[in-house]
Amino acid sequence: MVRDGTGSGGWRGWRAATRSALYGTDGEGGSGTGDSGAGGFYRRPEGPAGHFRTSVHASPLFATAVARLLCRVDEALGRPGTLDFVDMAAGRGELVTGVLAALPADVAARTRAYAVEIAGRPEGLAPRITWLSAPPPQVTGLLFANEWLDNVPVEVAEVDPAGVPRLVLVRDDGTERLGDPLSGAEAEWLARWWPLPAEEGLRAEIGLPRDLAWAAAVSCVARGLAVAVDYGHTADARPPFGTLTGFREGRETAPVPDGSCDITAHVALDACATAGADAPGPAPLLTQRAALRALGVTGARPPLALAGTDPAAYVRALAGAGEAAELTAPGGLGDFAWLLQPVGIANPLPREPA
């Protein structure tokens, strides 16, 4: 069996199939790891916003909250002469552009902004934003990865009739079959982080590549904070049949690795937290609802009296409240998890829900 190429009849593991479909033959993830292959879903000119709605696209309040977090990191660092902001899996630069616009003038003047993405630099992006295919080394500031890890390709395991977890193989049309039993580092990861009962049909996504990708990203932070924001799960609540799915033109669809759709799966964030941590301890996780509330995004309606004294301000405030409600909504964007890993500073956000 071939793990990273096309085997007999076009069968290969989901990791290789997803990598080819999303990034081109050699790409590894939205961080950009030097892929020189052509094509791939994420290289299309419309970018991710053409197919699914992230918090960045839902409201400028999200970028404003990230700017506030960067200011907190700046304070914790003692206001260095140069403050770095790294936008991982930057899409078309929407978040980094919004963060720079929302920063106070004195902080913006000291901020060195990076967008990390495998796609080419979009036209019209501010010249001050450095466009990279991999994160810069020695970051002093904030590295922010919004919906990056869920697009780092992973293998899928499924329990066979004998109760043995096997690698799931797939063709470009989405047809699946079971391959060899898991072994080596993948089997070890599954046993530690997502042990599957011996019940036929149970599935798991093997998050080892995401652990390695996150640990590598955190290692680029010399001092500051690394944040990953994603739909995720922890050991006490793993989904029994996995979460692999696709998105095309704003709608969820079957994951077909032919380059026509996004392919994504929720993230075992507790495993990523352990991989990126300097010392053992509880996973520093917050819901997006709690994180954004701690950063001033509450969704509270403006006082009705404002409508009488300043109707235009009331309408603006009401619209902002609606956008904040979407960003923090239970069952929606508010259920995203924020993984926060400080490096050389105290955690600038509380760990308990705000």
XYZ file of C-alpha atoms in Angstrom:
354
model
C 0.000 0.000 0.000
C 1.238 3.484 -0.841
C 0.637 6.088 1.886
C 1.622 9.289 0.090
C 1.092 8.506 -3.542
C -1.473 6.910 -5.793
C -1.661 3.153 -5.414
C -3.237 0.491 -7.586
C -6.559 1.690 -8.957
C -5.943 5.230 -7.676
C -6.402 4.311 -4.012
C -4.538 6.403 -1.436
C -4.939 7.630 2.115
C -7.069 10.680 2.863
C -3.999 12.693 3.817
C -2.388 12.408 0.382
C -5.723 12.805 -1.383
C -6.618 15.949 0.572
C -3.160 17.418 0.173
C -3.379 17.060 -3.588
C -6.972 18.314 -3.804
C -6.453 21.407 -1.663
C -2.877 22.493 -2.260
C -1.433 20.710 -5.261
C 0.661 17.559 -5.224
C 3.321 18.561 -2.702
C 1.508 20.955 -0.362
C 1.090 20.077 3.299
C -1.303 22.659 4.653
C -2.566 26.193 4.608
C 0.595 27.371 6.322
C 2.424 26.949 3.067
C 5.372 24.581 3.334
C 7.161 25.285 0.124
C 4.698 23.523 -2.175
C 5.603 24.030 -5.796
C 2.736 21.997 -7.243
C 0.148 23.633 -9.450
C -3.584 23.688 -8.922
C -5.522 22.878 -5.798
C -8.702 24.253 -4.278
C -6.910 26.854 -2.142
C -5.039 28.266 -5.110
C -8.245 29.446 -6.777
C -8.557 33.223 -7.214
C -11.798 33.526 -5.215
C -10.101 32.219 -2.078
C -11.850 30.596 0.897
C -14.464 33.368 1.103
C -15.923 32.117 -2.154
C -16.932 28.827 -0.547
C -17.502 29.246 3.188
C -18.049 31.985 5.751
C -15.481 32.370 8.514
C -15.540 34.710 11.489
C -13.225 37.031 9.559
C -15.798 37.404 6.793
C -18.799 37.557 9.155
C -17.886 40.883 10.746
C -15.038 43.400 11.114
C -15.622 43.016 14.862
C -13.549 39.843 14.709
C -10.486 41.690 13.395
C -11.086 44.408 15.987
C -11.048 41.791 18.751
C -7.818 40.285 17.412
C -6.323 43.788 17.339
C -7.258 44.179 21.018
C -5.587 40.861 21.753
C -2.463 42.052 19.939
C -2.501 45.169 22.128
C -2.665 42.970 25.231
C 0.296 40.968 23.962
C 2.106 44.243 23.281
C 1.568 45.328 26.894
C 2.743 41.948 28.211
C 5.902 42.257 26.113
C 6.626 45.718 27.473
C 5.796 47.532 24.213
C 8.771 46.407 22.102
C 10.129 48.601 19.328
C 8.852 46.086 16.776
C 5.681 44.079 17.356
C 4.939 41.148 15.047
C 1.503 40.018 13.880
C 1.410 36.780 11.878
C -1.821 35.773 10.132
C -1.593 32.039 9.413
C -3.592 30.680 6.447
C -4.331 34.274 5.546
C -6.664 33.629 2.609
C -6.606 36.902 0.722
C -5.296 38.940 3.653
C -8.675 39.953 5.069
C -7.779 39.448 8.739
C -4.345 41.057 8.738
C -5.766 44.041 6.838
C -8.573 44.423 9.367
C -6.246 44.101 12.345
C -3.922 46.818 11.071
C -6.883 49.128 10.476
C -8.202 48.552 14.013
C -4.950 49.123 15.904
C -4.269 52.382 17.757
C -1.904 54.547 15.728
C 1.045 54.135 18.093
C 0.751 50.316 18.047
C 0.170 50.172 14.290
C 3.345 52.188 13.708
C 5.395 49.523 15.517
C 3.615 46.502 14.020
C 5.317 44.307 11.451
C 2.577 42.374 9.649
C 2.902 39.002 7.932
C 0.370 36.992 5.909
C 1.217 33.300 5.586
C -0.484 31.500 2.693
C 0.435 29.138 -0.154
C -1.610 31.059 -2.727
C -0.045 34.008 -4.493
C -0.164 37.522 -3.096
C -3.521 39.135 -3.934
C -3.657 42.382 -5.870
C -4.239 45.516 -3.832
C -2.838 44.196 -0.561
C -1.095 46.904 1.456
C 2.656 46.959 0.690
C 3.486 46.929 4.405
C 2.101 43.374 4.713
C 4.806 40.793 4.026
C 3.409 37.789 2.114
C 5.113 34.490 2.982
C 4.657 30.783 2.343
C 5.815 29.856 5.868
C 5.797 31.722 9.187
C 8.816 33.908 9.934
C 11.246 32.784 12.643
C 11.722 34.638 15.927
C 8.276 36.209 16.174
C 7.837 38.738 18.965
C 4.117 39.311 19.187
C 1.022 37.367 18.120
C 0.780 34.413 15.756
C -2.902 33.886 14.937
C -4.195 30.839 13.042
C -7.893 31.124 12.221
C -9.280 27.915 10.689
C -5.858 26.678 9.651
C -5.420 23.373 11.473
C -8.705 21.909 10.204
C -7.250 22.072 6.686
C -3.963 20.368 7.545
C -4.546 16.983 5.862
C -4.854 13.896 8.036
C -5.396 10.182 7.626
C -8.748 8.620 8.490
C -9.079 5.342 10.400
C -12.101 3.042 10.528
C -12.755 -0.090 12.590
C -13.196 -3.227 10.488
C -15.569 -6.147 11.243
C -12.858 -7.789 13.371
C -12.540 -4.671 15.560
C -9.216 -3.570 14.052
C -8.641 0.112 13.115
C -7.533 0.347 9.486
C -6.457 3.158 7.223
C -9.267 4.445 5.001
C -8.267 4.646 1.337
C -10.071 6.880 -1.146
C -10.241 7.561 -4.869
C -10.567 10.991 -6.435
C -14.329 10.451 -6.821
C -14.733 9.937 -3.055
C -15.152 6.140 -3.163
C -13.592 4.546 -0.056
C -12.248 1.172 1.016
C -10.257 -0.062 4.010
C -6.514 -0.501 3.744
C -3.910 -1.935 6.091
C -4.170 -1.881 9.896
C -2.661 1.215 11.455
C 0.909 0.950 12.661
C 3.790 3.037 13.918
C 3.326 6.664 14.983
C -0.233 6.802 13.630
C -1.312 3.809 15.717
C 0.401 5.314 18.765
C -1.377 8.631 18.263
C -4.748 6.899 17.909
C -4.184 4.832 21.051
C -3.252 7.903 23.083
C -5.646 10.538 21.779
C -8.596 8.825 20.096
C -8.837 5.148 21.102
C -11.548 3.436 19.089
C -13.713 0.713 20.651
C -13.788 -2.557 18.702
C -17.083 -1.663 17.000
C -17.329 -1.883 13.230
C -17.707 1.446 11.438
C -16.344 3.764 14.125
C -13.998 6.346 12.640
C -11.341 8.828 13.694
C -9.127 11.433 12.067
C -5.485 10.916 13.029
C -4.316 14.364 14.082
C -0.564 13.748 14.208
C 0.240 16.056 11.232
C -1.718 18.837 12.934
C 0.191 18.340 16.177
C 3.459 18.636 14.279
C 2.266 21.654 12.285
C 1.092 23.466 15.411
C 4.280 22.672 17.341
C 6.320 24.052 14.428
C 4.228 27.232 14.337
C 4.538 27.777 18.095
C 8.302 27.243 17.852
C 8.488 30.336 15.628
C 7.312 32.513 18.536
C 10.318 33.736 20.509
C 8.107 35.731 22.902
C 4.416 36.382 22.728
C 1.303 34.333 22.051
C 0.240 31.678 19.554
C -3.507 31.216 19.001
C -5.320 28.552 16.978
C -9.050 29.012 16.346
C -10.998 26.044 15.005
C -13.926 23.749 15.456
C -12.430 21.118 17.697
C -12.944 18.414 20.275
C -11.142 16.949 23.274
C -10.703 13.429 24.642
C -13.876 13.558 26.711
C -16.072 14.151 23.654
C -14.621 12.678 20.475
C -17.194 12.270 17.670
C -17.721 8.517 17.164
C -17.732 8.647 13.356
C -15.258 11.486 12.799
C -16.024 14.839 11.206
C -14.544 14.699 7.691
C -16.671 16.816 5.343
C -16.554 19.161 2.369
C -17.734 22.681 1.512
C -18.544 24.081 -1.905
C -20.062 27.500 -2.679
C -21.283 28.028 0.869
C -22.863 24.599 1.321
C -21.703 21.514 3.159
C -21.133 18.610 0.789
C -19.549 15.172 0.616
C -15.741 15.324 0.832
C -14.585 14.462 -2.679
C -10.813 14.890 -3.177
C -10.921 16.051 -6.789
C -10.131 19.723 -6.139
C -13.742 20.858 -6.502
C -14.436 21.495 -2.798
C -12.872 22.272 0.528
C -12.069 19.217 2.654
C -11.979 19.722 6.384
C -12.242 17.909 9.705
C -12.486 19.147 13.277
C -9.282 19.305 15.302
C -8.189 17.304 18.341
C -7.078 20.504 20.030
C -5.981 18.860 23.273
C -3.408 16.872 21.311
C -2.243 20.048 19.547
C -2.004 21.846 22.888
C 0.247 19.136 24.292
C 2.419 19.153 21.174
C 2.877 22.932 21.350
C 3.357 23.262 25.109
C 6.662 23.907 26.851
C 5.459 22.095 29.968
C 2.648 19.635 30.774
C -0.638 21.092 31.958
C -4.300 21.514 31.094
C -5.166 22.542 27.555
C -5.515 26.358 27.498
C -8.831 26.344 25.624
C -11.648 28.892 25.487
C -14.795 28.968 23.434
C -14.872 31.778 20.894
C -17.868 33.127 22.783
C -15.791 33.483 25.962
C -12.695 34.763 24.161
C -14.543 37.471 22.235
C -16.504 38.575 25.279
C -13.214 38.962 27.133
C -12.094 41.151 24.230
C -15.169 43.372 24.348
C -17.428 41.710 21.771
C -20.610 41.124 23.757
C -23.554 41.349 21.381
C -25.448 43.559 23.849
C -28.205 45.660 22.270
C -27.776 49.442 22.506
C -30.082 51.308 24.892
C -33.380 52.238 23.279
C -32.952 55.824 24.488
C -30.126 56.214 21.965
C -32.677 55.873 19.161
C -34.283 59.110 20.304
C -31.111 61.111 20.800
C -28.979 59.792 17.918
C -30.929 57.523 15.527
C -27.969 56.946 13.186
C -25.735 55.864 16.061
C -28.480 53.566 17.316
C -28.768 51.856 13.916
C -24.992 51.399 13.747
C -24.882 49.997 17.267
C -27.790 47.672 16.545
C -26.042 46.329 13.439
C -22.873 45.799 15.457
C -24.823 43.925 18.107
C -26.216 41.620 15.437
C -22.754 40.906 14.071
C -21.414 40.277 17.571
C -24.281 37.894 18.240
C -23.355 35.890 15.144
C -19.711 35.689 16.181
C -20.616 34.437 19.656
C -23.729 32.348 18.908
C -24.032 28.922 20.580
C -24.323 26.242 17.949
C -22.484 28.457 15.458
C -19.328 30.560 15.369
C -19.392 30.968 19.142
C -18.591 27.282 19.541
C -15.201 27.570 17.881
C -12.399 26.781 20.305
C -9.450 29.101 20.912
C -6.191 27.381 21.832
C -3.882 29.915 23.480
C -0.212 29.137 24.053
C 1.858 31.945 25.596
C 5.628 31.965 25.136
C 7.540 33.928 27.752
C 4.483 35.967 28.853
C 1.408 35.379 30.971
C -1.786 34.318 29.218
C -3.537 37.602 28.284
C -7.022 35.996 28.252
C -8.808 34.303 31.158
C -9.247 30.560 30.941
C -12.702 30.517 32.477
C -15.707 31.609 30.408
C -16.294 35.341 30.573
